[in-house]
Each structure stands twice: as structure tokens, then as C-alpha cells.
PDB file of C-alpha atoms and ligand atoms in Angstrom:
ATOM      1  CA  UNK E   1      99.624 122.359  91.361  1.00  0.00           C
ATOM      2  CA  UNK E   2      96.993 122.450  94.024  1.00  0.00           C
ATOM      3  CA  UNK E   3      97.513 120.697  97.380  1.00  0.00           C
ATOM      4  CA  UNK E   4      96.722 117.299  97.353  1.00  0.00           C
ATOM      5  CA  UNK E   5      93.348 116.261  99.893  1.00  0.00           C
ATOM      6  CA  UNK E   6      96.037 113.927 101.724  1.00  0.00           C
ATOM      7  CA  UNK E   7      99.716 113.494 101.644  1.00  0.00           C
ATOM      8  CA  UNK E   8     101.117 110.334 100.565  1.00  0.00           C
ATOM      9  CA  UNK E   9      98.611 109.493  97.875  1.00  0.00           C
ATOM     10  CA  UNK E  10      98.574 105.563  98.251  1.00  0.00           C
ATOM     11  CA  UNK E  11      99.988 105.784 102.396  1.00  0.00           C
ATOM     12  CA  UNK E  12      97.535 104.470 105.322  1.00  0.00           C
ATOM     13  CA  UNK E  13      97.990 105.200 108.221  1.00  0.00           C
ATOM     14  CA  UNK E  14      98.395 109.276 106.921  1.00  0.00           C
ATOM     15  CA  UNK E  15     101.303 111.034 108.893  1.00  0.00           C
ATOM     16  CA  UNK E  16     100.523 113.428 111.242  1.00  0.00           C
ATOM     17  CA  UNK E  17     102.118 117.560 110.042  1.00  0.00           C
ATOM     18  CA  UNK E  18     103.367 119.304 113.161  1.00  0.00           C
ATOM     19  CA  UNK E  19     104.627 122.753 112.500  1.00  0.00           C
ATOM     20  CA  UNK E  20     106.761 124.084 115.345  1.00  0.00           C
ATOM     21  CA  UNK E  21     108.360 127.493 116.667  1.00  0.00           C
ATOM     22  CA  UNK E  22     110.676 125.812 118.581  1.00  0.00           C
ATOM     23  CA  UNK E  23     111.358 122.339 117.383  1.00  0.00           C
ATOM     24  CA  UNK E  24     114.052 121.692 119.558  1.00  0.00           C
ATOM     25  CA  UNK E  25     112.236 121.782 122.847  1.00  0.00           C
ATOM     26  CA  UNK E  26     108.811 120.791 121.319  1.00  0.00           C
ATOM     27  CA  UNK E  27     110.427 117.614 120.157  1.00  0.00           C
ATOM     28  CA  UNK E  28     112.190 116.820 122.825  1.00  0.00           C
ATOM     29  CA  UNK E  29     108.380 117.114 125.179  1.00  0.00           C
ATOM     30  CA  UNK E  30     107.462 114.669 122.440  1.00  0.00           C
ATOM     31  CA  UNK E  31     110.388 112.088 122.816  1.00  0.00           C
ATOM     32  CA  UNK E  32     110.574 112.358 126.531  1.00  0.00           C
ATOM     33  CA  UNK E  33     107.001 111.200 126.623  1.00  0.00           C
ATOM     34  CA  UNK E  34     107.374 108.251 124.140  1.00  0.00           C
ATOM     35  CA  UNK E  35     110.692 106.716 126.043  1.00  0.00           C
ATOM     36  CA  UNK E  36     109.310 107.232 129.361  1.00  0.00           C
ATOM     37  CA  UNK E  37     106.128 105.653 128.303  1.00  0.00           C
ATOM     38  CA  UNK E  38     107.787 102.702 126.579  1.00  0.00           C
ATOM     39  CA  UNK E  39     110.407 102.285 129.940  1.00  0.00           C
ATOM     40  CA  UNK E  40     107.666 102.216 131.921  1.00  0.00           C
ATOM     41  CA  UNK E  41     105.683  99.652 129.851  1.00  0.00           C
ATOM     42  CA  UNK E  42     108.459  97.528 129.335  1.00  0.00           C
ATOM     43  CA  UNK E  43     111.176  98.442 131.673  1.00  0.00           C
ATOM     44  CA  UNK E  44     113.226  99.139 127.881  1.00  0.00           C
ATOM     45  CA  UNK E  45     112.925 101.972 125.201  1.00  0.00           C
ATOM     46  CA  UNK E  46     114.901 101.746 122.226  1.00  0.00           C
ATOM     47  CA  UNK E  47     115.566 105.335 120.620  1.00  0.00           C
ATOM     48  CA  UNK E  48     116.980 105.535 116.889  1.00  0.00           C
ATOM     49  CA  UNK E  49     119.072 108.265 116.545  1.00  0.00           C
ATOM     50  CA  UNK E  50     119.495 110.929 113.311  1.00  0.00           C
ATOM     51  CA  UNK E  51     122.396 111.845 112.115  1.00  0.00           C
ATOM     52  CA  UNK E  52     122.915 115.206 110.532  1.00  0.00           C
ATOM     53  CA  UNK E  53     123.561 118.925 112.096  1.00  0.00           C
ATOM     54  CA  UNK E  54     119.070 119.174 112.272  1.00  0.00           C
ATOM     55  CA  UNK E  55     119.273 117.456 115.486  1.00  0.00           C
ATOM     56  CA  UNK E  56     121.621 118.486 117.537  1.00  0.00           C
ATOM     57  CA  UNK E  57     119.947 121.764 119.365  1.00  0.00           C
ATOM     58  CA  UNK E  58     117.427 118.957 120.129  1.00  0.00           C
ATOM     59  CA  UNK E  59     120.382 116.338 121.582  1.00  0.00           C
ATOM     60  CA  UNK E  60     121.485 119.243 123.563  1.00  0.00           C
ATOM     61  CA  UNK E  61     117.679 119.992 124.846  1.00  0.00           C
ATOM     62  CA  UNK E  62     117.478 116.625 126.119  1.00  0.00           C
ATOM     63  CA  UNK E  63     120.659 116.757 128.225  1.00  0.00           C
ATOM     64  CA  UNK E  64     119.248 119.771 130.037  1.00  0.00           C
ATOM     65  CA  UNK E  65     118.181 119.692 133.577  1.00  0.00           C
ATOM     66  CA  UNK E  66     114.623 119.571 132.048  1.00  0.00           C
ATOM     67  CA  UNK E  67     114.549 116.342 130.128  1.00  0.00           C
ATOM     68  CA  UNK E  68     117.384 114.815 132.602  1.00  0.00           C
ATOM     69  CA  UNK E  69     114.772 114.085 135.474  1.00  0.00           C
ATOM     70  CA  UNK E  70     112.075 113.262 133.036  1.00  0.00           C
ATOM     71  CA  UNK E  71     113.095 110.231 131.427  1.00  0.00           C
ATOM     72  CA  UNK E  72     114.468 106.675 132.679  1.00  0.00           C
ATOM     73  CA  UNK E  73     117.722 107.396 130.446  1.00  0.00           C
ATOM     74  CA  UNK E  74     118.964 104.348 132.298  1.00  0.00           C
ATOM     75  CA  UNK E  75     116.712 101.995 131.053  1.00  0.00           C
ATOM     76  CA  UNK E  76     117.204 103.762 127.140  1.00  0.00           C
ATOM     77  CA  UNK E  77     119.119 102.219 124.139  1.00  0.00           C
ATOM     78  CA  UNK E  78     120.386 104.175 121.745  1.00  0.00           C
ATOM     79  CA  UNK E  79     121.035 103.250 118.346  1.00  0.00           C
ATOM     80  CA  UNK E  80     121.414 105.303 115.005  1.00  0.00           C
ATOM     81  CA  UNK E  81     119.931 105.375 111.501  1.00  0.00           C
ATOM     82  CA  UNK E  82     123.154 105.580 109.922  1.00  0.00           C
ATOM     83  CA  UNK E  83     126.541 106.310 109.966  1.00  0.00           C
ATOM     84  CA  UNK E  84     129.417 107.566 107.987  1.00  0.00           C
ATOM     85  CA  UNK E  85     132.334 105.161 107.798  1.00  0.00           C
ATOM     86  CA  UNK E  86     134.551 106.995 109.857  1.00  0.00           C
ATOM     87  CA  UNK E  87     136.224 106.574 113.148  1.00  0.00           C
ATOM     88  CA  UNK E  88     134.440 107.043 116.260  1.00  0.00           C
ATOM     89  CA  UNK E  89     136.558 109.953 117.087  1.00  0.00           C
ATOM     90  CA  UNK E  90     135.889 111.464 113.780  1.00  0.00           C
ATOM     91  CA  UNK E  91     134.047 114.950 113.204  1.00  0.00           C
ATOM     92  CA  UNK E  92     132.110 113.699 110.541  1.00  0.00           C
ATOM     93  CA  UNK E  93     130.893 110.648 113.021  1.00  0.00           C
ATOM     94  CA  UNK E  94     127.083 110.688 113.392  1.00  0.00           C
ATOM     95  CA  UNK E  95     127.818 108.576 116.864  1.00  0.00           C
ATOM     96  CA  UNK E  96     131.028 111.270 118.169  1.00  0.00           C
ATOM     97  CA  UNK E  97     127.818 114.217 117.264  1.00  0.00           C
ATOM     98  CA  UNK E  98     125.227 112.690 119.346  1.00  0.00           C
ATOM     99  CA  UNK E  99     127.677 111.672 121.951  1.00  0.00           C
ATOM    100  CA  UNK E 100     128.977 115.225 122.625  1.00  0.00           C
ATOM    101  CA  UNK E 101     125.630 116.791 122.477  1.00  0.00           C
ATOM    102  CA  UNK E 102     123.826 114.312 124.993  1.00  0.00           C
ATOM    103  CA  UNK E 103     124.785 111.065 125.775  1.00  0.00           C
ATOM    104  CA  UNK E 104     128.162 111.635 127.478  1.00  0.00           C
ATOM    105  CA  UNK E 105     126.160 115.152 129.380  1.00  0.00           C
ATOM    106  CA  UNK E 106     123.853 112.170 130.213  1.00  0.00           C
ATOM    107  CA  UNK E 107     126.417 109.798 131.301  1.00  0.00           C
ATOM    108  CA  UNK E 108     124.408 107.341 129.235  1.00  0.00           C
ATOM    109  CA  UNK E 109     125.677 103.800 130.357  1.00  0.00           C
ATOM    110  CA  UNK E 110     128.213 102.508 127.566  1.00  0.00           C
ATOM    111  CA  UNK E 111     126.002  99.217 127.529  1.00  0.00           C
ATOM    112  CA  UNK E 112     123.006 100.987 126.189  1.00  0.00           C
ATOM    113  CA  UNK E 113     124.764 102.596 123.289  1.00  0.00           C
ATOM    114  CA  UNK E 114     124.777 100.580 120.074  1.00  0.00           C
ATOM    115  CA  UNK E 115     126.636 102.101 117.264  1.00  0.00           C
ATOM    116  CA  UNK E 116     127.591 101.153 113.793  1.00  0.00           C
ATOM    117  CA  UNK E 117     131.469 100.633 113.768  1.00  0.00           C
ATOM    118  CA  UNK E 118     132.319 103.549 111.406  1.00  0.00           C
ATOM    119  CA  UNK E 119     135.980 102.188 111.252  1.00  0.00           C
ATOM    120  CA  UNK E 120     135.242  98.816 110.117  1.00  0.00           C
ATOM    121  CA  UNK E 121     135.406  98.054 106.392  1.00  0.00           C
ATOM    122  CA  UNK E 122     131.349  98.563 104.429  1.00  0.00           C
ATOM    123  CA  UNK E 123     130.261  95.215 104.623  1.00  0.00           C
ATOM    124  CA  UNK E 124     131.947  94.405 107.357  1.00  0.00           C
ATOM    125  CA  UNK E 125     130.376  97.178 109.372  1.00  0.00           C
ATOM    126  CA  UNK E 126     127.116  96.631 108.100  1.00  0.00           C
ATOM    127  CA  UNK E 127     127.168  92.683 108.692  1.00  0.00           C
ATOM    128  CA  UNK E 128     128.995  93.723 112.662  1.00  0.00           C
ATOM    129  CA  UNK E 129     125.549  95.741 113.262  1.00  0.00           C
ATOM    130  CA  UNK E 130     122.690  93.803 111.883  1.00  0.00           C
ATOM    131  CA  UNK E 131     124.076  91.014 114.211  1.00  0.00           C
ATOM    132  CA  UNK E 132     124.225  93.420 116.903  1.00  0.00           C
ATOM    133  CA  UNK E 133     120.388  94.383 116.088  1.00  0.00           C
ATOM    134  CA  UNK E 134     119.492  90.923 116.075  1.00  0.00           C
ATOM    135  CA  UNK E 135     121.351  90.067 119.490  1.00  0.00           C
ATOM    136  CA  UNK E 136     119.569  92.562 120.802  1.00  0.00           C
ATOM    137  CA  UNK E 137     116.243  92.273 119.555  1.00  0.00           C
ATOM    138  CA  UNK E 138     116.375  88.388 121.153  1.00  0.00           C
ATOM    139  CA  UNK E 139     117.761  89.782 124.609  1.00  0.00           C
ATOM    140  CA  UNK E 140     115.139  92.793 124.532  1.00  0.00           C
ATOM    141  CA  UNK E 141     112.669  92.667 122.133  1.00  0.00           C
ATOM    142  CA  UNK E 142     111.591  88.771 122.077  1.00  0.00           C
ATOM    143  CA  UNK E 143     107.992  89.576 120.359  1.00  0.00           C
ATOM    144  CA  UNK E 144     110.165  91.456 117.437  1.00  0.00           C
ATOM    145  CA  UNK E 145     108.928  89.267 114.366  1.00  0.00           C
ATOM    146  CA  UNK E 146     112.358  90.150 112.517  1.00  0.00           C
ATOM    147  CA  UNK E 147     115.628  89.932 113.348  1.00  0.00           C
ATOM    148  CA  UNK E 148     115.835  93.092 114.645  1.00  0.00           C
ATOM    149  CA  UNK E 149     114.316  95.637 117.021  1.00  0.00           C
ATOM    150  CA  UNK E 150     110.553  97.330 117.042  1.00  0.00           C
ATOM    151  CA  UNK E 151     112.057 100.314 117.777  1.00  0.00           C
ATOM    152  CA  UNK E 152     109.977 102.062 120.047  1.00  0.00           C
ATOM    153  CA  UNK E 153     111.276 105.770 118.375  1.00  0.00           C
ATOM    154  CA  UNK E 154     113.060 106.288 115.193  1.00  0.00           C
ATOM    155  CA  UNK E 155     114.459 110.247 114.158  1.00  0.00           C
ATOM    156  CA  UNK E 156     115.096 110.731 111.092  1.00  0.00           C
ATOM    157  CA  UNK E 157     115.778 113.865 109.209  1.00  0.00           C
ATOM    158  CA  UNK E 158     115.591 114.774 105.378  1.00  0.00           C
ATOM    159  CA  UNK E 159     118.226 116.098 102.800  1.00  0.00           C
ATOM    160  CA  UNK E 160     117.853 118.624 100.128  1.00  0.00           C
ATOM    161  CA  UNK E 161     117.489 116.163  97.645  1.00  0.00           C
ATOM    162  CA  UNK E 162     114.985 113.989  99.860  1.00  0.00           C
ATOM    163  CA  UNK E 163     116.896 111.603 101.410  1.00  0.00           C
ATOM    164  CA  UNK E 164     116.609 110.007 104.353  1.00  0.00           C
ATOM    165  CA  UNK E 165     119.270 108.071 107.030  1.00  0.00           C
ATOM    166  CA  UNK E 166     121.114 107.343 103.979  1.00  0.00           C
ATOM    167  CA  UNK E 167     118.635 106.230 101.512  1.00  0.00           C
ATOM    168  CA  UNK E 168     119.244 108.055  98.759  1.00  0.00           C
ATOM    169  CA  UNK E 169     117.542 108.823  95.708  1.00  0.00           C
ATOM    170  CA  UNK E 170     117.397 106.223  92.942  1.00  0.00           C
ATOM    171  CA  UNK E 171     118.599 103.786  95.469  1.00  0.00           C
ATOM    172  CA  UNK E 172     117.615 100.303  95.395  1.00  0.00           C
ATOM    173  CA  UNK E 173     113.727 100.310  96.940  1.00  0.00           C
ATOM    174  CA  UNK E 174     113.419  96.727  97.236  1.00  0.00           C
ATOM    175  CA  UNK E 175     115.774  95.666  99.963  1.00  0.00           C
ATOM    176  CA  UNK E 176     115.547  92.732 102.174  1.00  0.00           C
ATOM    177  CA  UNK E 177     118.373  93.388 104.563  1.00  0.00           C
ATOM    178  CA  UNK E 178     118.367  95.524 107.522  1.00  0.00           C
ATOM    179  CA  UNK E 179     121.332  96.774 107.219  1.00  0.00           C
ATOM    180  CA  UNK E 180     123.289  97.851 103.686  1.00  0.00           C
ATOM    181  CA  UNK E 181     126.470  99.911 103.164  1.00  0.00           C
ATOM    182  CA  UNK E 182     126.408 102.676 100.581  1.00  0.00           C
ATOM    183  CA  UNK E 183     128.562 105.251  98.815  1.00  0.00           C
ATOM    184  CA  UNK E 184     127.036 109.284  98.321  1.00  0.00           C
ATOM    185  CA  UNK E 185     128.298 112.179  97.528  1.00  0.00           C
ATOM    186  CA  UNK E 186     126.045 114.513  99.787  1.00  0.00           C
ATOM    187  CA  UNK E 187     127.479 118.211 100.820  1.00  0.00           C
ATOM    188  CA  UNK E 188     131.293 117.126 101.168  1.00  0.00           C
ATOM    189  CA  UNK E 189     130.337 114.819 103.946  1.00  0.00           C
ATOM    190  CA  UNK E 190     131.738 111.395 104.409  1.00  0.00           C
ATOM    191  CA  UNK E 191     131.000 109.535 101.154  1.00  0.00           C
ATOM    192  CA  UNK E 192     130.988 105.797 102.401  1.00  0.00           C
ATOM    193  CA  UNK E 193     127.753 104.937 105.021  1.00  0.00           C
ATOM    194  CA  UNK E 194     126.201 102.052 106.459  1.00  0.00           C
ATOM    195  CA  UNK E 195     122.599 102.635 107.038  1.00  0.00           C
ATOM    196  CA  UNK E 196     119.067 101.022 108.316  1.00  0.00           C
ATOM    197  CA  UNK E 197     116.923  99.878 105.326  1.00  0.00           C
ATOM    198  CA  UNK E 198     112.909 100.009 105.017  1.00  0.00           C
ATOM    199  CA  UNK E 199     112.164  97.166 106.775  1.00  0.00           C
ATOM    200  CA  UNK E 200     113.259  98.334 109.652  1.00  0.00           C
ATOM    201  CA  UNK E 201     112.374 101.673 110.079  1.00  0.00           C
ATOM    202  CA  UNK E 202     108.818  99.849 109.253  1.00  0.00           C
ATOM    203  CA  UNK E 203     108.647  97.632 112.108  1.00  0.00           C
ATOM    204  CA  UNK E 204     109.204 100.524 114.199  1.00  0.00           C
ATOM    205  CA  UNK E 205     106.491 101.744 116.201  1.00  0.00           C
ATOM    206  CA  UNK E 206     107.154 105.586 115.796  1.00  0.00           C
ATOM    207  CA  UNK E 207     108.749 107.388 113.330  1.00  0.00           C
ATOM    208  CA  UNK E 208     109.632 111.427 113.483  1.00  0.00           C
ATOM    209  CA  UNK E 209     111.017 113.064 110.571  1.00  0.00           C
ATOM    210  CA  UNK E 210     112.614 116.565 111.810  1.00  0.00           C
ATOM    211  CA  UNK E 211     113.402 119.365 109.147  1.00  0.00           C
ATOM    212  CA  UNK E 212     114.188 122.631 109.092  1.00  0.00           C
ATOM    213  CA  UNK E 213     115.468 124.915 107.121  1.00  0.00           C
ATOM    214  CA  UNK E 214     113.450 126.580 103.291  1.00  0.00           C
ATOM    215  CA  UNK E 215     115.769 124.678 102.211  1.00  0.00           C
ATOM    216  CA  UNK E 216     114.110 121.716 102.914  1.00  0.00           C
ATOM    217  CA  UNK E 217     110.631 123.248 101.788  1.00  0.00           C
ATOM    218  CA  UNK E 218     110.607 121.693  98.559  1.00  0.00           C
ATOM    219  CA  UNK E 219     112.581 118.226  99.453  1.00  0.00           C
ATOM    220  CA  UNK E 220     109.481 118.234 102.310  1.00  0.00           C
ATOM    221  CA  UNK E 221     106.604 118.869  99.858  1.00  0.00           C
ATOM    222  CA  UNK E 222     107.805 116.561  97.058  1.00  0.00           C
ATOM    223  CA  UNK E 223     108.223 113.737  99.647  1.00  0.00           C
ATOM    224  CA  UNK E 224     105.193 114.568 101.082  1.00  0.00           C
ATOM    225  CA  UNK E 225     102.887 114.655  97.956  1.00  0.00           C
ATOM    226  CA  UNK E 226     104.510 113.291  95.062  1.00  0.00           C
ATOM    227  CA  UNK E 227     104.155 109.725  94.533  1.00  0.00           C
ATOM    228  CA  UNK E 228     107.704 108.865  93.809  1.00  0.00           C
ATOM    229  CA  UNK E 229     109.345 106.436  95.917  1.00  0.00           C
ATOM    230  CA  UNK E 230     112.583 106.056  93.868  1.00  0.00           C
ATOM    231  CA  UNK E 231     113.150 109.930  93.797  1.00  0.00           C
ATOM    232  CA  UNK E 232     112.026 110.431  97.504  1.00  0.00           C
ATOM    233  CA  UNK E 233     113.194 107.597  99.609  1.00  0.00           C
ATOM    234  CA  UNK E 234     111.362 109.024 102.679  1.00  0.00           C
ATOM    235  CA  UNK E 235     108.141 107.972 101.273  1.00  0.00           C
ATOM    236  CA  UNK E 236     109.666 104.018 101.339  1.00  0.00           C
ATOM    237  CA  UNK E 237     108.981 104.245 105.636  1.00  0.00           C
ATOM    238  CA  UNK E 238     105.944 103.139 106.242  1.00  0.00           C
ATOM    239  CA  UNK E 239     105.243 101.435 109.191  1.00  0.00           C
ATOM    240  CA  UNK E 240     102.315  98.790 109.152  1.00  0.00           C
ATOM    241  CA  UNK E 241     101.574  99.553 112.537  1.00  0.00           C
ATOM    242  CA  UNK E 242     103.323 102.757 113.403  1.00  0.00           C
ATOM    243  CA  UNK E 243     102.859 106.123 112.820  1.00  0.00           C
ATOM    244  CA  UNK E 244     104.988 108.581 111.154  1.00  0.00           C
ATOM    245  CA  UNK E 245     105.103 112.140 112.189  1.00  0.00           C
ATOM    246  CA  UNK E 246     106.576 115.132 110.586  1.00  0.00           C
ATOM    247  CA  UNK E 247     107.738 117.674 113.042  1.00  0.00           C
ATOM    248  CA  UNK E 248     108.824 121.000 110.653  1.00  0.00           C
ATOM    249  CA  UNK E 249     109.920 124.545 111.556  1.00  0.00           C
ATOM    250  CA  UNK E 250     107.723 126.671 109.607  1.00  0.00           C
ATOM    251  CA  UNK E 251     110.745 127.708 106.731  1.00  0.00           C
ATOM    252  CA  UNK E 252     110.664 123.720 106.279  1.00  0.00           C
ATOM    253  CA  UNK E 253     106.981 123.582 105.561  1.00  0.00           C
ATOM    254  CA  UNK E 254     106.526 126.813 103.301  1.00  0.00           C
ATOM    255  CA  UNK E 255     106.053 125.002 100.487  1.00  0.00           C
ATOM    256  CA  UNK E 256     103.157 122.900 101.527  1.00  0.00           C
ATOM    257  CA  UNK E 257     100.776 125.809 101.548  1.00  0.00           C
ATOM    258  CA  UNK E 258     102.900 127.753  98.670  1.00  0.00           C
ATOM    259  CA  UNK E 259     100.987 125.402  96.289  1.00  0.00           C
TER     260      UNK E 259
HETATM  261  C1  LIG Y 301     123.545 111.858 107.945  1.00  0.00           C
HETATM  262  C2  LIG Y 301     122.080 111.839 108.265  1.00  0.00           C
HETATM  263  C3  LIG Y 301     121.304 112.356 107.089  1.00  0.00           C
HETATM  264  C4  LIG Y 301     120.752 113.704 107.536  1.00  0.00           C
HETATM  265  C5  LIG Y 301     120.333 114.534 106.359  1.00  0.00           C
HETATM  266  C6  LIG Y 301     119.956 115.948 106.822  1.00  0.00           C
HETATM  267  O1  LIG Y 301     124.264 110.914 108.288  1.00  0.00           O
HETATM  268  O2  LIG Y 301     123.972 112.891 107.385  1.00  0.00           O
HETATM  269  O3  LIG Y 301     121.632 110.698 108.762  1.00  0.00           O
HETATM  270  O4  LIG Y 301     120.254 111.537 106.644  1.00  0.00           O
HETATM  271  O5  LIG Y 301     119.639 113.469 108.403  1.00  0.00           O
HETATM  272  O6  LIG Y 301     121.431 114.621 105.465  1.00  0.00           O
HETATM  273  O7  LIG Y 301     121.130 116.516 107.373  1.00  0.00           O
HETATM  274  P1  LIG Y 301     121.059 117.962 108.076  1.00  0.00           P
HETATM  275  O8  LIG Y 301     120.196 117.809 109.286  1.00  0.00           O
HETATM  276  O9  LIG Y 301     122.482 118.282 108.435  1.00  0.00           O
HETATM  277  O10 LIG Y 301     120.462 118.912 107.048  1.00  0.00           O
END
């Protein structure tokens, strides 16, 4: 099967391919410049966080004394893509991960972190943060044409069997609501999620999907140049008028030159 011309056959804008040695401190250049941009633009920056174990060497790069003098963090939200419904304390919480890798390092102020109440029931959870995302979006984002933020940055990473926050495959692909709560059975990890949908991950005005890992390679490629949005949720984000970048460590992106 020879490489397509261009990845996602029937996408405009294309997404840019970064291959990285060191993702976790090439990243983190790239996300310090996008929230201090958008801080200083609009004295806000809204950051959407992944959950997963793929970004935390980059959580804990921007808690060093590099990154902590080179953004606003003050003037940052922080929100995630999903979440397991688990309590906050909880190792398998996607909000206790990120908060022990950089937030609390940061001493990020409790007002500018917005998670999704993992102890609350599904629906209740879900319903809690889509009201939270439209509160804020009317406090912070007034031009957002949804009820709910244009997210200045959204991270994202990518599971072996290509999904996404926690859009799995064979999920539902038309969804109007921002917010949904889910059941998968994914690597042991907490079965029941709530999670971002399409329409909001394609308001956003930036999108990075990290991976690493060959096992990834395929999961990458097939998202990448299949045309199968029901298989490979990750091809279901994209943003009208943002871009989406792929930022891979070079065992992640074997396969698209393999072919
Ligand atoms: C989660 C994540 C999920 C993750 C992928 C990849 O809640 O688990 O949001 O979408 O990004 O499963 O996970 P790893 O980075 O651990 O491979």
C-alpha cells in the first residue's frame, strides 16, 4: 500500500507531521509559545489537557524552571479532554495525573482549573461540565459561537486501537453535545468516562495529537491515511479554522514511511 500524496484523504486544512527526538521538551517550546501568545492577545489562554501516561514527561517539562518563567500560567485555564469516573484522589484520575506532574509544582490558581467531576454519577458529570464550559465560555470567551470554549490549545493523545480523549472506535460519529459519558474497556483502566465530543475539539483553534511508542505506529498511520472515521475517531477532529498537528517520536511514526 503506497503512501498516500496527503494524509486525511477528504481533510482541508492538512495537519502538519512533526517527528521529534525529544517530544517532551519540543512540545512543551511549542505550547509555551501558543499560551503565552494567546495570554498576551487576550489576557486568557485556555489549555485542554490529555489524559493518558504519553503526557506526563511533558507536564513535568513544563513545571521546570524553564517553562515556569516563560508563560503567564496565571492568566491559563486548564481543562481536560476527558476523564475517568473516578475520584479526584484516584490513581486512575486523568485530573490527580496532571495535577501531580504540573499544576500543583506550578501552584496553578484553583480558579483556573476546570475539571470533570470524576465522582459524580455519568450523566450527571457530563451535564455538571458542559455547564461549566458554557459558564465559562460567556465569562471568557464571549465571541465563542457555541456554548462552549474556542480553546486556544487542545492535547490529545491516541490509543492502540485509535482512539482519541475517549472517542472510541465504532462510537457514535454524529454527536451534537459537547459533552457525553461513555463506558470502554481500554488496558484495565477505568471503564466509565466522560469526555469532549467533535464539536468541540473543532471549534478549537489548535489541536496537538502526541504519540509515542511503535506501538502506536500503526494506530498513527491508519488514522492518518485511511478514510475511516468510525474505526479511527481521531480523524472526526477537524477544526474549520484550526489546525491540527501531529507531534510523534520517531517509533510512533515508523509506519508512515514503512509503506
Ligand atoms: C485517557 C486518555 C486517552 C489516552 C490514550 C493514550 O483518559 O486515557 O485521554 O485518550 O490519551 O489512551 O494513552 P497513553 O498515552 O497512556 O498511551
Amino acid at each position: 500500500m503506497g503512501r498516500p500524496t496527503t494524509p486525511w484523504p477528504c481533510l482541508m486544512p492538512e495537519p502538519d507531521i512533526l517527528v521529534l527526538d525529544d517530544p517532551a521538551r519540543e512540545v512543551a517550546d511549542f505550547i509555551a509559545g501558543i499560551l503565552s501568545a494567546a495570554a498576551g492577545q487576550k489576557g486568557v489562554a485556555s489549555f485542554v489537557l490529555a489524559g493518558g501516561g504519553t503526557p506526563l514527561a511533558l507536564y513535568r517539562s513544563l513545571a521546570s524552571p524553564l517553562y515556569r518563567q516563560a508563560v503567564p500560567w496565571g492568566k491559563v485555564h486548564f481543562f481536560w479532554g476527558d476523564e475517568r469516573l473516578v475520584p479526584p484522589d484516584d490513581p486512575g484520575s486523568n485530573f490527580a495525573a496532571a495535577g501531580n506532574a504540573f499544576l500543583e509544582p506550578l501552584s496553578i490558581p484553583p480558579g483556573n482549573i476546570h475539571r470533570i467531576e470524576g465522582g459524580f454519577p455519568p450523566y450527571e458529570a457530563a451535564a455538571d461540565y458542559a455547564a461549566r464550559l458554557s459558564a465559562w465560555a460567556a465569562e471568557y470567551d464571549p465571541g465563542a459561537p457555541n456554548p462552549w470554549p474556542r480553546f486556544d490549545l487542545v492535547l490529545l493523545g491516541l490509543g492502540e486501537d485509535g482512539h482519541t480523549a475517549s472517542l472510541f472506535p465504532g462510537s457514535p460519529v454524529m454527536v451534537d453535545s459537547p459533552v457525553m459519558a461513555v463506558t470502554a474497556d481500554y488496558q484495565g483502566r477505568p471503564a466509565g468516562r466522560v469526555t469532549l465530543t467533535p464539536p468541540v475539539f473543532n471549534d478549537a483553534r489548535a489541536v496537538y495529537f502526541m504519540v509515542s511508542g511503535a506501538n502506536k505506529a500503526e494506530a498513527v498511520y491508519q488514522t492518518l491515511y485511511s478514510d475511516d472515521s468510525v474505526r479511527f475517531p481521531a480523524q472526526r477532529i477537524r477544526p474549520a479554522d484550526g489546525q491540527v498537528t501531529w507531534l510523534l517520536d520517531r517509533a510512533a511514526a515508523a509506519a508512515l514511511d514503512a509503506y
